[in-house]
Amino acid sequence: GTVEMMVDKDKNFYFLEMNTRLQVEHPVTEMVTGLDLVELMIKVAAGEKLPFTQDSIKAKGHAMEVRVYAEDPLRGFLPAIGKLSRYVLPDTETGKDTIVRVDTGVEEGSEISIFYDPMIAKLITYGPDRNAAIAAMRKALDAYIIRGVVCNINFVRDVMDNDKFLAGDVTTNFIAENYPSPPGFQGHKLTESEGRELCAIASILHMQHAQQAKILLPPEGSYVAGKQTVGRAALVGVMSPNNVMGDADLVVEINGAGMDAPLNIPLSVAAMRPKLGDVISTSFEVRMDGAPSLKMNANLPSVAGLYEVSYKQLNEDEDAAPLGAVLADTERVVQVWSKSSQGYTLSVSGTQYKVTIRTPRVAELAKFMPVQQEEDHSKTLRSPMPGKVHSIAVQEGEHVRVGQELCVVEAMKMQNVLRCEKDSIVAKIPVSVGQSVAVDEVILEFAEPEAPPTGT
C-alpha cells in the first residue's frame, strides 16, 4: 500500500492516510530504488515473500513525475475533451545519467471524453540529482507532441523554470502564490533574451521554407568536384563565392498569451550554402541590433513538427578579451504548430506564440492595418468546458442579478455552478437539461434590463 504524509515548514512529518493500493506517483519510488512495485505486489499476492529487507533498500538519485492532463490551465484548469490527432512521445532512451519514462494508456486517434479522468499520461524523469531530473523533464516536455486536445504541458513546463520550484520552496499553496487568480496562469512569459532567440529561430525556419519552395539552380548549371552537372536540390548554391546561399532583412513579430504587447525585432539572416548532398541550408547567421551574431544550425522540422535548433554566440568586440570567446552555446526544441502565408504558430517552453514575419517595408505599413475587434460575449453565457447540462436555475424572461446561480454543467465527475456576472434579463435558453455542450457553446442569451424612466 501507500502511506501518505504531510510535512510542515520545519520538515516535521505527520501521518495522513494509508491506501491499500499504488498511487499515481509510484514510478518515482521505482526510479530511485530500482524496484518494480507492481511486480512485487503480484508476487506478494501469490504468497511469495519479499526478497529483501527494509535496510537493504537504498535510494539513489532523484526522480520526479508530471501528470499530463487534458485540461486547460489558461481557463482555470477546466477539463478538455477531443481526439488525439497527433500524439508523439518524447525520446525515452536512457541517457548517460538520466532516464525518461512515459506511462500512458492512449495513442494517436484515442478519444478523451467527459466520462473518465482526463489524465493522458505520466511523464517521469530520473537523474543523479534534482537539477538533472528537472533538466531532463524540460527536454522531455519540449519534445512531447499532443494535438487535438488541450493539455496542461504549457503549465507544467513553466513550473520547471519557476525560481521557487527550482529552489525547492514548494507548498500546497504553490499555484495560488505563484499564479494568483485573477488572472491565474497565462502562459510562459518570454524574457527579452528568449524573445530575441525565438525571433532568430523563426527567421531561419522562414529561410528554409523559402528555399524549399523555390530551389535555386543557375541556368548554366553548377560545378561539383570540377564537373558540370544539372542536378537540383543537392547542388543548390554549392559554388557561391562567399559561402552565402541567400540573405534577407526581416522584421519578426511575436504575440501570445501573457504578453503585455507584441515583440517586434528587426534582424538580418544569412543562409549558408548547403553541405554537399543536403537539400536545404542547415547553417545560418543571424544579426540583431548590433549584438554579436548568432551562428545557428537546424534541419527542417520533423513530420510531427519538432524543430531542433542549436546556436552559438561569439564575442566580436575587439576591445573585449578574448575575441571569439563563446558567449552562448544553446540547444532549443521548438514545436511548429502551423504555418501561414505570414508566419507560424510556434510553441516554446510549452506555450504557443503567433509569429509574423515581414519585410521592413511591409512592417512599416502594417501599423495602418485595422485591428480585428474581439467578439462581444457579454450578452451570452457560454459553457467554459465540454460537459452535460445538469440543471438550469432560471427561466426565459427572468431578471437575474450578479452572483445568482444560472445553471450547473457536469464534467469529469464534477458539477460546475455558473453564475451571473451582471444584472440582466434571460432572453433565451437554447439548451435543455441533460444536453451535452461543447466549450464556448451558448447556454443562455441575455438582454439588457430596461432603464427606469428619468424624472423631469
Coordinates of N, CA and C in Angstrom, one line a residue, residues 5 8 38 48 66 125 145 162 188 191 193 221 225 237 271 292 320 340 346-347 355 381 384 390 397-398 401 435 456:
M5 N 1.8 11.2 3.8 CA 2.2 12.0 5.0 C 2.1 13.5 4.6
D8 N 5.4 19.8 7.4 CA 5.3 21.3 7.6 C 6.6 22.0 7.3
V38 N 4.9 -3.0 -8.9 CA 3.8 -3.8 -9.4 C 4.2 -5.3 -9.4
E48 N 4.3 -15.2 -2.2 CA 5.8 -15.1 -2.0 C 6.2 -14.1 -1.0
V66 N 5.4 14.2 -13.8 CA 4.4 15.2 -14.2 C 3.2 14.4 -14.7
T125 N 11.0 11.5 -15.0 CA 12.4 11.7 -15.4 C 13.3 11.4 -14.1
I145 N 4.6 15.9 -28.1 CA 3.7 16.5 -29.0 C 2.3 15.9 -28.8
N162 N 10.3 27.9 -12.8 CA 9.9 28.8 -11.7 C 11.0 28.8 -10.7
H188 N 3.7 30.9 -20.5 CA 5.1 31.2 -20.2 C 5.3 32.7 -20.6
T191 N 11.2 36.0 -21.6 CA 12.2 37.0 -21.2 C 12.6 37.7 -22.5
S193 N 15.7 37.9 -23.7 CA 16.6 37.1 -24.5 C 15.8 35.9 -25.1
G221 N 24.0 25.8 -64.8 CA 24.3 24.6 -64.0 C 25.3 24.9 -62.9
A225 N 33.2 19.2 -57.7 CA 34.5 18.4 -58.0 C 35.0 18.6 -59.4
G237 N 23.4 26.2 -54.9 CA 24.4 27.2 -54.4 C 25.7 26.7 -53.9
A271 N 21.6 32.7 -45.0 CA 21.6 31.2 -45.1 C 23.0 30.8 -45.8
P292 N 26.3 40.6 -31.0 CA 27.1 39.6 -31.7 C 26.2 38.6 -32.5
A320 N 37.1 43.7 -26.2 CA 36.9 42.7 -25.1 C 37.8 41.5 -25.3
S340 N 1.5 29.7 -41.9 CA 0.6 30.5 -42.8 C 1.4 31.3 -43.7
L346 N 4.3 28.9 -33.2 CA 5.4 28.1 -32.7 C 5.2 27.9 -31.2
S347 N 5.6 26.8 -30.7 CA 5.5 26.5 -29.2 C 6.9 26.4 -28.7
V355 N 3.8 34.0 -34.6 CA 5.0 34.7 -35.1 C 4.7 35.2 -36.5
L381 N -24.1 33.5 -22.0 CA -23.4 32.6 -21.0 C -23.0 31.4 -21.8
P384 N -17.9 26.9 -20.1 CA -16.4 27.0 -20.0 C -15.7 25.7 -20.3
H390 N -26.5 19.9 -16.3 CA -27.1 19.1 -15.1 C -28.4 19.8 -14.7
G397 N -37.1 35.3 -19.7 CA -37.8 36.5 -19.2 C -37.5 36.9 -17.8
E398 N -36.8 36.0 -17.1 CA -36.5 36.3 -15.6 C -35.4 37.3 -15.5
R401 N -29.5 38.6 -11.2 CA -28.6 39.6 -10.6 C -27.2 39.0 -10.5
Q435 N -28.6 17.9 -21.9 CA -27.9 18.1 -23.2 C -26.4 18.2 -23.1
T456 N -38.5 64.5 -14.5 CA -38.4 65.8 -15.1 C -38.3 66.8 -14.0

